[in-house]
Amino acid sequence: MKRVVFIGSSEFALPSLSYLVENGFEVLFVITQPDGIFGSKKKLKPTPVHIFAESKKIEVFMPKKLKNNDEAFFKILNSGPDLIITASYGNILPLDILKIPKFSLNVHGSLLPKWRGASPVQHSIISGDTKTGVSIIEMDENVDTGDILGQMSTDIKKDETSEELMKRLSILGAECLSATIKDIIENKITRIKQDDRNASYASIIKKEDALIDWSKSADEIKNLVNGMLPWPVAYTYLNKKRLKIFKVKVIKNLEEKEKKPGRITNKELLISCGKDFIQILELQLESKKKMFYKEFVNGYNFECYSFSSEF
């Protein structure tokens, strides 16, 4: 049970891949997303998994898709893997590939069946969850619906961002993967079927999802800000210019006459919400650098004293 084809793309996958390399598994090759175009100069940028694999002299294979791909199918089949292990790859694996090894495992960043899909960590933060974790599942042809072979949970820290939580879960994922593989080798594995009635779906995060609705509560807005880091970053509009918001603080038990959501109440950048207030601590106005709020209010002439959810 030592021959592995590893399939992944983002930094979330690196601790799991590193665990395999450091513990004597033979990583036959890795499959990752093709190099993406990055920056204004449109340079090609390899995935974090690609970079790591090359540093360990592991072969890298970058098909555009795996479904109906004979080259990919026979490459995996002829390599004779005991395990296929995926983590944050970005595409669904077809059933004919999943059936090649004895086990096809996926490292997923939630306590399944909650938050199936592409963006479980972001959705857990945005929704105000207080607990999350990782799941190791035996993959089937659907999205994150396979039997659970291992799970580990963790509390979400106060004011934790998606970026911070993702790093913690990636390490926990490697730990859970290690325990699951050990159980497989020792024939101690327990399968738990997912209850579809308790399932929720974490759709792909889009830029427009990060637009702040000031009629929502301060807690909901804080969760959105934290959940949208490092990308796409929560934003609003000020005088028809986009303003990104990186860090906020919830302020409660204040009163304001004629409270209007989005209104800037003072030069401490205290903003009225549907319930309670948000103080903006770090922000970036369109075409300007990222700054702390005091630097912003000292250098900006407020012609308009409200943020808007519309351009």
PDB file of C-alpha atoms in Angstrom:
ATOM      1  CA  MET A   1       0.000   0.000   0.000  1.00  0.00           C
ATOM      2  CA  LYS A   2       2.926   2.277  -0.786  1.00  0.00           C
ATOM      3  CA  ARG A   3       2.493   3.209  -4.454  1.00  0.00           C
ATOM      4  CA  VAL A   4       0.590   6.470  -4.837  1.00  0.00           C
ATOM      5  CA  VAL A   5      -0.645   8.750  -7.591  1.00  0.00           C
ATOM      6  CA  PHE A   6      -1.229  12.146  -5.967  1.00  0.00           C
ATOM      7  CA  ILE A   7      -3.709  14.592  -7.502  1.00  0.00           C
ATOM      8  CA  GLY A   8      -3.895  18.173  -6.215  1.00  0.00           C
ATOM      9  CA  SER A   9      -3.229  21.813  -6.983  1.00  0.00           C
ATOM     10  CA  SER A  10      -3.381  24.378  -4.169  1.00  0.00           C
ATOM     11  CA  GLU A  11      -1.342  24.923  -0.996  1.00  0.00           C
ATOM     12  CA  PHE A  12      -4.005  22.999   0.945  1.00  0.00           C
ATOM     13  CA  ALA A  13      -2.660  19.811  -0.663  1.00  0.00           C
ATOM     14  CA  LEU A  14       1.001  20.334   0.277  1.00  0.00           C
ATOM     15  CA  PRO A  15       1.051  18.901   3.836  1.00  0.00           C
ATOM     16  CA  SER A  16      -0.631  15.708   2.599  1.00  0.00           C
ATOM     17  CA  LEU A  17       1.823  15.331  -0.276  1.00  0.00           C
ATOM     18  CA  SER A  18       4.733  16.150   2.037  1.00  0.00           C
ATOM     19  CA  TYR A  19       3.557  13.477   4.496  1.00  0.00           C
ATOM     20  CA  LEU A  20       3.619  10.835   1.735  1.00  0.00           C
ATOM     21  CA  VAL A  21       7.089  11.839   0.555  1.00  0.00           C
ATOM     22  CA  GLU A  22       8.557  11.954   4.066  1.00  0.00           C
ATOM     23  CA  ASN A  23       7.084   8.605   5.150  1.00  0.00           C
ATOM     24  CA  GLY A  24       8.419   6.311   2.484  1.00  0.00           C
ATOM     25  CA  PHE A  25       5.496   6.247   0.042  1.00  0.00           C
ATOM     26  CA  GLU A  26       6.437   5.950  -3.609  1.00  0.00           C
ATOM     27  CA  VAL A  27       4.738   8.909  -5.281  1.00  0.00           C
ATOM     28  CA  LEU A  28       4.673   7.650  -8.864  1.00  0.00           C
ATOM     29  CA  PHE A  29       3.733  11.080 -10.243  1.00  0.00           C
ATOM     30  CA  VAL A  30       1.467  13.982  -9.409  1.00  0.00           C
ATOM     31  CA  ILE A  31      -1.431  15.281 -11.462  1.00  0.00           C
ATOM     32  CA  THR A  32      -2.120  18.991 -11.123  1.00  0.00           C
ATOM     33  CA  GLN A  33      -3.873  21.800 -12.972  1.00  0.00           C
ATOM     34  CA  PRO A  34      -2.056  23.266 -15.986  1.00  0.00           C
ATOM     35  CA  ASP A  35       0.049  26.367 -15.357  1.00  0.00           C
ATOM     36  CA  GLY A  36      -2.171  29.449 -15.091  1.00  0.00           C
ATOM     37  CA  ILE A  37      -1.685  32.923 -16.548  1.00  0.00           C
ATOM     38  CA  PHE A  38      -0.639  35.348 -13.803  1.00  0.00           C
ATOM     39  CA  GLY A  39      -0.208  39.118 -13.559  1.00  0.00           C
ATOM     40  CA  SER A  40      -0.290  41.936 -16.098  1.00  0.00           C
ATOM     41  CA  LYS A  41       2.639  40.431 -18.008  1.00  0.00           C
ATOM     42  CA  LYS A  42       0.620  37.219 -18.408  1.00  0.00           C
ATOM     43  CA  LYS A  43       3.388  34.923 -17.254  1.00  0.00           C
ATOM     44  CA  LEU A  44       2.633  31.255 -16.705  1.00  0.00           C
ATOM     45  CA  LYS A  45       2.536  30.267 -13.039  1.00  0.00           C
ATOM     46  CA  PRO A  46       2.676  26.623 -11.871  1.00  0.00           C
ATOM     47  CA  THR A  47       0.477  25.382  -9.035  1.00  0.00           C
ATOM     48  CA  PRO A  48       1.980  24.993  -5.521  1.00  0.00           C
ATOM     49  CA  VAL A  49       1.766  21.195  -5.946  1.00  0.00           C
ATOM     50  CA  HIS A  50       3.684  21.452  -9.237  1.00  0.00           C
ATOM     51  CA  ILE A  51       6.443  23.508  -7.594  1.00  0.00           C
ATOM     52  CA  PHE A  52       6.723  21.134  -4.614  1.00  0.00           C
ATOM     53  CA  ALA A  53       6.769  18.016  -6.785  1.00  0.00           C
ATOM     54  CA  GLU A  54       9.547  19.367  -8.979  1.00  0.00           C
ATOM     55  CA  SER A  55      11.582  20.245  -5.886  1.00  0.00           C
ATOM     56  CA  LYS A  56      11.336  16.568  -4.874  1.00  0.00           C
ATOM     57  CA  LYS A  57      12.072  15.354  -8.418  1.00  0.00           C
ATOM     58  CA  ILE A  58       8.595  13.844  -8.777  1.00  0.00           C
ATOM     59  CA  GLU A  59       7.103  13.676 -12.277  1.00  0.00           C
ATOM     60  CA  VAL A  60       4.368  16.237 -12.951  1.00  0.00           C
ATOM     61  CA  PHE A  61       1.448  15.561 -15.318  1.00  0.00           C
ATOM     62  CA  MET A  62      -0.894  18.441 -16.241  1.00  0.00           C
ATOM     63  CA  PRO A  63      -3.875  17.272 -18.310  1.00  0.00           C
ATOM     64  CA  LYS A  64      -6.590  19.822 -19.043  1.00  0.00           C
ATOM     65  CA  LYS A  65      -9.169  17.258 -17.932  1.00  0.00           C
ATOM     66  CA  LEU A  66      -9.335  13.667 -16.705  1.00  0.00           C
ATOM     67  CA  LYS A  67     -12.762  12.710 -18.010  1.00  0.00           C
ATOM     68  CA  ASN A  68     -12.661  10.907 -21.368  1.00  0.00           C
ATOM     69  CA  ASN A  69      -8.882  11.250 -21.370  1.00  0.00           C
ATOM     70  CA  ASP A  70      -7.294   7.983 -22.557  1.00  0.00           C
ATOM     71  CA  GLU A  71      -3.762   9.269 -22.001  1.00  0.00           C
ATOM     72  CA  ALA A  72      -4.477  10.015 -18.335  1.00  0.00           C
ATOM     73  CA  PHE A  73      -6.379   6.763 -17.808  1.00  0.00           C
ATOM     74  CA  PHE A  74      -3.631   4.526 -19.191  1.00  0.00           C
ATOM     75  CA  LYS A  75      -0.872   6.525 -17.507  1.00  0.00           C
ATOM     76  CA  ILE A  76      -2.483   5.844 -14.132  1.00  0.00           C
ATOM     77  CA  LEU A  77      -3.439   2.252 -14.973  1.00  0.00           C
ATOM     78  CA  ASN A  78       0.034   1.305 -16.227  1.00  0.00           C
ATOM     79  CA  SER A  79       1.730   2.832 -13.172  1.00  0.00           C
ATOM     80  CA  GLY A  80      -0.044   0.293 -10.930  1.00  0.00           C
ATOM     81  CA  PRO A  81      -0.929   2.493  -7.916  1.00  0.00           C
ATOM     82  CA  ASP A  82      -2.190   1.095  -4.615  1.00  0.00           C
ATOM     83  CA  LEU A  83      -3.746   4.483  -3.811  1.00  0.00           C
ATOM     84  CA  ILE A  84      -4.992   7.570  -5.587  1.00  0.00           C
ATOM     85  CA  ILE A  85      -5.014  10.502  -3.175  1.00  0.00           C
ATOM     86  CA  THR A  86      -6.532  13.860  -4.067  1.00  0.00           C
ATOM     87  CA  ALA A  87      -6.608  17.154  -2.216  1.00  0.00           C
ATOM     88  CA  SER A  88      -7.865  20.444  -3.614  1.00  0.00           C
ATOM     89  CA  TYR A  89      -7.447  19.448  -7.249  1.00  0.00           C
ATOM     90  CA  GLY A  90     -10.192  21.446  -8.939  1.00  0.00           C
ATOM     91  CA  ASN A  91     -11.794  18.809 -11.178  1.00  0.00           C
ATOM     92  CA  ILE A  92     -13.987  15.753 -10.668  1.00  0.00           C
ATOM     93  CA  LEU A  93     -12.300  12.387 -11.240  1.00  0.00           C
ATOM     94  CA  PRO A  94     -14.171   9.966 -13.527  1.00  0.00           C
ATOM     95  CA  LEU A  95     -15.253   6.594 -12.153  1.00  0.00           C
ATOM     96  CA  ASP A  96     -13.011   4.580 -14.488  1.00  0.00           C
ATOM     97  CA  ILE A  97      -9.930   6.220 -12.938  1.00  0.00           C
ATOM     98  CA  LEU A  98     -11.263   5.928  -9.379  1.00  0.00           C
ATOM     99  CA  LYS A  99     -11.627   2.163  -9.823  1.00  0.00           C
ATOM    100  CA  ILE A 100      -7.985   1.593 -10.826  1.00  0.00           C
ATOM    101  CA  PRO A 101      -6.393   1.328  -7.326  1.00  0.00           C
ATOM    102  CA  LYS A 102      -7.573  -0.458  -4.204  1.00  0.00           C
ATOM    103  CA  PHE A 103      -8.526   2.902  -2.658  1.00  0.00           C
ATOM    104  CA  SER A 104      -9.139   6.387  -4.084  1.00  0.00           C
ATOM    105  CA  LEU A 105      -9.104   8.873  -1.221  1.00  0.00           C
ATOM    106  CA  ASN A 106      -9.920  12.571  -1.020  1.00  0.00           C
ATOM    107  CA  VAL A 107      -8.790  15.018   1.689  1.00  0.00           C
ATOM    108  CA  HIS A 108     -11.672  17.477   2.135  1.00  0.00           C
ATOM    109  CA  GLY A 109     -11.730  20.620   4.283  1.00  0.00           C
ATOM    110  CA  SER A 110     -15.007  20.187   6.143  1.00  0.00           C
ATOM    111  CA  LEU A 111     -16.927  17.785   8.360  1.00  0.00           C
ATOM    112  CA  LEU A 112     -18.871  16.072   5.611  1.00  0.00           C
ATOM    113  CA  PRO A 113     -21.688  15.950   4.669  1.00  0.00           C
ATOM    114  CA  LYS A 114     -21.583  19.644   5.593  1.00  0.00           C
ATOM    115  CA  TRP A 115     -20.050  21.872   2.923  1.00  0.00           C
ATOM    116  CA  ARG A 116     -19.579  19.545   0.018  1.00  0.00           C
ATOM    117  CA  GLY A 117     -18.048  21.320  -2.951  1.00  0.00           C
ATOM    118  CA  ALA A 118     -15.256  23.638  -3.995  1.00  0.00           C
ATOM    119  CA  SER A 119     -15.068  26.237  -1.209  1.00  0.00           C
ATOM    120  CA  PRO A 120     -15.851  24.579   2.147  1.00  0.00           C
ATOM    121  CA  VAL A 121     -13.433  26.646   4.250  1.00  0.00           C
ATOM    122  CA  GLN A 122     -14.712  29.992   2.973  1.00  0.00           C
ATOM    123  CA  HIS A 123     -18.348  29.006   3.436  1.00  0.00           C
ATOM    124  CA  SER A 124     -17.760  27.804   7.000  1.00  0.00           C
ATOM    125  CA  ILE A 125     -16.322  31.230   7.920  1.00  0.00           C
ATOM    126  CA  ILE A 126     -18.955  33.228   6.031  1.00  0.00           C
ATOM    127  CA  SER A 127     -21.778  31.229   7.631  1.00  0.00           C
ATOM    128  CA  GLY A 128     -20.461  31.839  11.141  1.00  0.00           C
ATOM    129  CA  ASP A 129     -19.708  28.191  11.932  1.00  0.00           C
ATOM    130  CA  THR A 130     -17.913  27.654  15.229  1.00  0.00           C
ATOM    131  CA  LYS A 131     -16.592  24.175  14.396  1.00  0.00           C
ATOM    132  CA  THR A 132     -15.176  22.547  11.289  1.00  0.00           C
ATOM    133  CA  GLY A 133     -12.607  19.909  10.401  1.00  0.00           C
ATOM    134  CA  VAL A 134     -11.371  17.554   7.702  1.00  0.00           C
ATOM    135  CA  SER A 135     -12.774  14.388   6.175  1.00  0.00           C
ATOM    136  CA  ILE A 136     -11.055  11.563   4.322  1.00  0.00           C
ATOM    137  CA  ILE A 137     -13.543   9.964   1.966  1.00  0.00           C
ATOM    138  CA  GLU A 138     -13.422   7.128  -0.535  1.00  0.00           C
ATOM    139  CA  MET A 139     -14.330   8.913  -3.723  1.00  0.00           C
ATOM    140  CA  ASP A 140     -17.255   8.047  -5.938  1.00  0.00           C
ATOM    141  CA  GLU A 141     -18.486   9.634  -9.171  1.00  0.00           C
ATOM    142  CA  ASN A 142     -20.329  12.475  -7.392  1.00  0.00           C
ATOM    143  CA  VAL A 143     -19.022  15.561  -5.583  1.00  0.00           C
ATOM    144  CA  ASP A 144     -17.833  14.705  -2.047  1.00  0.00           C
ATOM    145  CA  THR A 145     -20.516  12.068  -1.443  1.00  0.00           C
ATOM    146  CA  GLY A 146     -18.328   8.999  -0.815  1.00  0.00           C
ATOM    147  CA  ASP A 147     -18.075   6.999   2.409  1.00  0.00           C
ATOM    148  CA  ILE A 148     -16.213   8.719   5.235  1.00  0.00           C
ATOM    149  CA  LEU A 149     -13.121   6.765   6.299  1.00  0.00           C
ATOM    150  CA  GLY A 150     -11.703   9.323   8.714  1.00  0.00           C
ATOM    151  CA  GLN A 151     -12.577  12.670  10.296  1.00  0.00           C
ATOM    152  CA  MET A 152     -10.936  15.156  12.654  1.00  0.00           C
ATOM    153  CA  SER A 153     -12.575  18.313  14.006  1.00  0.00           C
ATOM    154  CA  THR A 154     -11.352  21.689  15.253  1.00  0.00           C
ATOM    155  CA  ASP A 155     -12.899  24.869  16.646  1.00  0.00           C
ATOM    156  CA  ILE A 156     -12.892  27.947  14.436  1.00  0.00           C
ATOM    157  CA  LYS A 157     -11.045  30.693  16.293  1.00  0.00           C
ATOM    158  CA  LYS A 158     -12.562  34.114  16.903  1.00  0.00           C
ATOM    159  CA  ASP A 159     -11.874  36.420  13.946  1.00  0.00           C
ATOM    160  CA  GLU A 160     -10.057  33.636  12.054  1.00  0.00           C
ATOM    161  CA  THR A 161      -9.842  34.236   8.306  1.00  0.00           C
ATOM    162  CA  SER A 162     -10.265  31.652   5.574  1.00  0.00           C
ATOM    163  CA  GLU A 163      -6.555  31.929   4.825  1.00  0.00           C
ATOM    164  CA  GLU A 164      -5.618  31.163   8.432  1.00  0.00           C
ATOM    165  CA  LEU A 165      -8.128  28.349   8.786  1.00  0.00           C
ATOM    166  CA  MET A 166      -7.078  26.820   5.465  1.00  0.00           C
ATOM    167  CA  LYS A 167      -3.492  26.508   6.718  1.00  0.00           C
ATOM    168  CA  ARG A 168      -4.601  24.785   9.932  1.00  0.00           C
ATOM    169  CA  LEU A 169      -6.929  22.410   8.094  1.00  0.00           C
ATOM    170  CA  SER A 170      -4.265  21.490   5.551  1.00  0.00           C
ATOM    171  CA  ILE A 171      -2.041  20.270   8.402  1.00  0.00           C
ATOM    172  CA  LEU A 172      -4.966  18.519  10.098  1.00  0.00           C
ATOM    173  CA  GLY A 173      -5.809  16.926   6.744  1.00  0.00           C
ATOM    174  CA  ALA A 174      -2.348  15.362   6.510  1.00  0.00           C
ATOM    175  CA  GLU A 175      -2.708  14.061  10.069  1.00  0.00           C
ATOM    176  CA  CYS A 176      -6.105  12.550   9.300  1.00  0.00           C
ATOM    177  CA  LEU A 177      -4.795  11.056   6.037  1.00  0.00           C
ATOM    178  CA  SER A 178      -1.938   9.417   7.946  1.00  0.00           C
ATOM    179  CA  ALA A 179      -4.336   7.858  10.483  1.00  0.00           C
ATOM    180  CA  THR A 180      -6.688   6.663   7.726  1.00  0.00           C
ATOM    181  CA  ILE A 181      -3.959   5.004   5.685  1.00  0.00           C
ATOM    182  CA  LYS A 182      -2.683   3.310   8.851  1.00  0.00           C
ATOM    183  CA  ASP A 183      -6.191   1.921   9.469  1.00  0.00           C
ATOM    184  CA  ILE A 184      -6.378   0.706   5.856  1.00  0.00           C
ATOM    185  CA  ILE A 185      -3.020  -1.084   6.115  1.00  0.00           C
ATOM    186  CA  GLU A 186      -4.014  -2.691   9.437  1.00  0.00           C
ATOM    187  CA  ASN A 187      -7.467  -3.632   8.088  1.00  0.00           C
ATOM    188  CA  LYS A 188      -9.175  -1.533  10.784  1.00  0.00           C
ATOM    189  CA  ILE A 189     -11.028   0.865   8.530  1.00  0.00           C
ATOM    190  CA  THR A 190     -14.623   1.835   9.356  1.00  0.00           C
ATOM    191  CA  ARG A 191     -16.871   3.200   6.633  1.00  0.00           C
ATOM    192  CA  ILE A 192     -19.548   5.765   7.469  1.00  0.00           C
ATOM    193  CA  LYS A 193     -22.129   6.518   4.809  1.00  0.00           C
ATOM    194  CA  GLN A 194     -22.992  10.185   4.483  1.00  0.00           C
ATOM    195  CA  ASP A 195     -26.506  11.295   5.373  1.00  0.00           C
ATOM    196  CA  ASP A 196     -27.642  13.373   2.412  1.00  0.00           C
ATOM    197  CA  ARG A 197     -30.345  14.977   4.575  1.00  0.00           C
ATOM    198  CA  ASN A 198     -27.627  16.835   6.486  1.00  0.00           C
ATOM    199  CA  ALA A 199     -25.672  17.888   3.398  1.00  0.00           C
ATOM    200  CA  SER A 200     -24.931  21.470   2.396  1.00  0.00           C
ATOM    201  CA  TYR A 201     -23.108  22.728  -0.675  1.00  0.00           C
ATOM    202  CA  ALA A 202     -20.132  25.110  -0.831  1.00  0.00           C
ATOM    203  CA  SER A 203     -20.358  26.710  -4.256  1.00  0.00           C
ATOM    204  CA  ILE A 204     -17.331  28.222  -5.982  1.00  0.00           C
ATOM    205  CA  ILE A 205     -16.600  31.706  -4.613  1.00  0.00           C
ATOM    206  CA  LYS A 206     -16.947  34.473  -7.222  1.00  0.00           C
ATOM    207  CA  LYS A 207     -15.826  38.105  -7.040  1.00  0.00           C
ATOM    208  CA  GLU A 208     -19.390  39.388  -6.814  1.00  0.00           C
ATOM    209  CA  ASP A 209     -20.002  37.238  -3.722  1.00  0.00           C
ATOM    210  CA  ALA A 210     -17.643  39.551  -1.814  1.00  0.00           C
ATOM    211  CA  LEU A 211     -19.859  42.654  -2.175  1.00  0.00           C
ATOM    212  CA  ILE A 212     -20.978  43.843   1.274  1.00  0.00           C
ATOM    213  CA  ASP A 213     -24.681  44.299   1.991  1.00  0.00           C
ATOM    214  CA  TRP A 214     -24.731  46.882   4.786  1.00  0.00           C
ATOM    215  CA  SER A 215     -28.319  45.984   5.714  1.00  0.00           C
ATOM    216  CA  LYS A 216     -26.972  42.747   7.202  1.00  0.00           C
ATOM    217  CA  SER A 217     -25.786  42.527  10.807  1.00  0.00           C
ATOM    218  CA  ALA A 218     -22.274  43.527  11.813  1.00  0.00           C
ATOM    219  CA  ASP A 219     -21.505  39.913  12.716  1.00  0.00           C
ATOM    220  CA  GLU A 220     -22.562  38.710   9.254  1.00  0.00           C
ATOM    221  CA  ILE A 221     -20.439  41.392   7.583  1.00  0.00           C
ATOM    222  CA  LYS A 222     -17.417  40.535   9.736  1.00  0.00           C
ATOM    223  CA  ASN A 223     -17.805  36.871   8.740  1.00  0.00           C
ATOM    224  CA  LEU A 224     -17.932  37.874   5.071  1.00  0.00           C
ATOM    225  CA  VAL A 225     -14.776  39.984   5.410  1.00  0.00           C
ATOM    226  CA  ASN A 226     -12.916  37.147   7.137  1.00  0.00           C
ATOM    227  CA  GLY A 227     -14.241  34.545   4.712  1.00  0.00           C
ATOM    228  CA  MET A 228     -13.173  36.434   1.606  1.00  0.00           C
ATOM    229  CA  LEU A 229      -9.490  36.517   2.527  1.00  0.00           C
ATOM    230  CA  PRO A 230      -7.133  36.096   0.762  1.00  0.00           C
ATOM    231  CA  TRP A 231      -9.405  36.216  -2.324  1.00  0.00           C
ATOM    232  CA  PRO A 232     -11.482  37.921  -3.627  1.00  0.00           C
ATOM    233  CA  VAL A 233     -11.553  40.351  -0.614  1.00  0.00           C
ATOM    234  CA  ALA A 234     -14.805  41.907   0.618  1.00  0.00           C
ATOM    235  CA  TYR A 235     -15.616  45.257  -0.946  1.00  0.00           C
ATOM    236  CA  THR A 236     -18.040  48.172  -1.023  1.00  0.00           C
ATOM    237  CA  TYR A 237     -18.275  51.476  -2.931  1.00  0.00           C
ATOM    238  CA  LEU A 238     -17.396  55.006  -1.824  1.00  0.00           C
ATOM    239  CA  ASN A 239     -18.097  57.825  -4.288  1.00  0.00           C
ATOM    240  CA  LYS A 240     -18.366  55.237  -7.061  1.00  0.00           C
ATOM    241  CA  LYS A 241     -14.931  53.819  -6.303  1.00  0.00           C
ATOM    242  CA  ARG A 242     -14.395  50.253  -5.149  1.00  0.00           C
ATOM    243  CA  LEU A 243     -13.081  49.981  -1.622  1.00  0.00           C
ATOM    244  CA  LYS A 244     -11.655  46.660  -0.427  1.00  0.00           C
ATOM    245  CA  ILE A 245     -11.945  45.810   3.260  1.00  0.00           C
ATOM    246  CA  PHE A 246      -9.400  43.493   4.885  1.00  0.00           C
ATOM    247  CA  LYS A 247     -10.020  43.770   8.611  1.00  0.00           C
ATOM    248  CA  VAL A 248     -12.954  44.923  10.753  1.00  0.00           C
ATOM    249  CA  LYS A 249     -14.176  44.976  14.326  1.00  0.00           C
ATOM    250  CA  VAL A 250     -17.772  44.541  15.500  1.00  0.00           C
ATOM    251  CA  ILE A 251     -19.022  47.304  17.825  1.00  0.00           C
ATOM    252  CA  LYS A 252     -22.213  46.676  19.787  1.00  0.00           C
ATOM    253  CA  ASN A 253     -24.433  48.527  22.283  1.00  0.00           C
ATOM    254  CA  LEU A 254     -24.220  51.896  20.532  1.00  0.00           C
ATOM    255  CA  GLU A 255     -27.160  54.086  19.622  1.00  0.00           C
ATOM    256  CA  GLU A 256     -27.519  56.332  16.609  1.00  0.00           C
ATOM    257  CA  LYS A 257     -30.399  58.543  15.581  1.00  0.00           C
ATOM    258  CA  GLU A 258     -31.743  57.951  12.071  1.00  0.00           C
ATOM    259  CA  LYS A 259     -29.485  54.958  11.584  1.00  0.00           C
ATOM    260  CA  LYS A 260     -28.911  54.150   7.917  1.00  0.00           C
ATOM    261  CA  PRO A 261     -26.974  51.029   6.829  1.00  0.00           C
ATOM    262  CA  GLY A 262     -23.647  51.966   5.274  1.00  0.00           C
ATOM    263  CA  ARG A 263     -23.476  55.395   6.903  1.00  0.00           C
ATOM    264  CA  ILE A 264     -20.059  56.513   8.129  1.00  0.00           C
ATOM    265  CA  THR A 265     -20.784  57.800  11.626  1.00  0.00           C
ATOM    266  CA  ASN A 266     -17.383  59.261  12.533  1.00  0.00           C
ATOM    267  CA  LYS A 267     -13.709  59.494  11.578  1.00  0.00           C
ATOM    268  CA  GLU A 268     -13.009  56.243  13.378  1.00  0.00           C
ATOM    269  CA  LEU A 269     -14.654  54.655  10.327  1.00  0.00           C
ATOM    270  CA  LEU A 270     -17.565  53.339  12.344  1.00  0.00           C
ATOM    271  CA  ILE A 271     -20.196  52.105   9.899  1.00  0.00           C
ATOM    272  CA  SER A 272     -23.896  51.567  10.564  1.00  0.00           C
ATOM    273  CA  CYS A 273     -25.132  48.064   9.755  1.00  0.00           C
ATOM    274  CA  GLY A 274     -28.564  46.457   9.798  1.00  0.00           C
ATOM    275  CA  LYS A 275     -27.704  45.532  13.384  1.00  0.00           C
ATOM    276  CA  ASP A 276     -24.809  46.979  15.391  1.00  0.00           C
ATOM    277  CA  PHE A 277     -21.751  48.643  13.853  1.00  0.00           C
ATOM    278  CA  ILE A 278     -18.559  47.757  12.011  1.00  0.00           C
ATOM    279  CA  GLN A 279     -15.297  49.586  12.521  1.00  0.00           C
ATOM    280  CA  ILE A 280     -13.072  49.262   9.468  1.00  0.00           C
ATOM    281  CA  LEU A 281      -9.441  48.743  10.450  1.00  0.00           C
ATOM    282  CA  GLU A 282      -7.634  47.918   7.182  1.00  0.00           C
ATOM    283  CA  LEU A 283      -8.794  48.925   3.713  1.00  0.00           C
ATOM    284  CA  GLN A 284      -7.739  49.826   0.192  1.00  0.00           C
ATOM    285  CA  LEU A 285      -9.449  52.358  -2.049  1.00  0.00           C
ATOM    286  CA  GLU A 286      -9.363  51.766  -5.790  1.00  0.00           C
ATOM    287  CA  SER A 287      -5.970  52.786  -7.276  1.00  0.00           C
ATOM    288  CA  LYS A 288      -4.544  53.372  -3.782  1.00  0.00           C
ATOM    289  CA  LYS A 289      -2.341  51.277  -1.509  1.00  0.00           C
ATOM    290  CA  LYS A 290      -3.624  49.151   1.361  1.00  0.00           C
ATOM    291  CA  MET A 291      -3.666  51.145   4.608  1.00  0.00           C
ATOM    292  CA  PHE A 292      -4.861  51.350   8.199  1.00  0.00           C
ATOM    293  CA  TYR A 293      -8.028  53.374   8.767  1.00  0.00           C
ATOM    294  CA  LYS A 294      -6.301  56.326  10.474  1.00  0.00           C
ATOM    295  CA  GLU A 295      -4.067  56.867   7.461  1.00  0.00           C
ATOM    296  CA  PHE A 296      -7.119  56.665   5.223  1.00  0.00           C
ATOM    297  CA  VAL A 297      -9.317  59.153   7.079  1.00  0.00           C
ATOM    298  CA  ASN A 298      -6.470  61.651   7.417  1.00  0.00           C
ATOM    299  CA  GLY A 299      -5.813  61.659   3.709  1.00  0.00           C
ATOM    300  CA  TYR A 300      -9.315  61.400   2.270  1.00  0.00           C
ATOM    301  CA  ASN A 301     -11.889  64.168   1.873  1.00  0.00           C
ATOM    302  CA  PHE A 302     -15.282  62.602   2.597  1.00  0.00           C
ATOM    303  CA  GLU A 303     -17.565  64.071  -0.029  1.00  0.00           C
ATOM    304  CA  CYS A 304     -19.951  61.232   0.611  1.00  0.00           C
ATOM    305  CA  TYR A 305     -20.598  59.863   4.071  1.00  0.00           C
ATOM    306  CA  SER A 306     -22.062  56.508   3.115  1.00  0.00           C
ATOM    307  CA  PHE A 307     -20.774  53.286   1.675  1.00  0.00           C
ATOM    308  CA  SER A 308     -22.892  51.711  -0.996  1.00  0.00           C
ATOM    309  CA  SER A 309     -23.587  48.208  -2.265  1.00  0.00           C
ATOM    310  CA  GLU A 310     -24.054  49.674  -5.738  1.00  0.00           C
ATOM    311  CA  PHE A 311     -21.611  51.354  -8.094  1.00  0.00           C
TER     312      PHE A 311
END
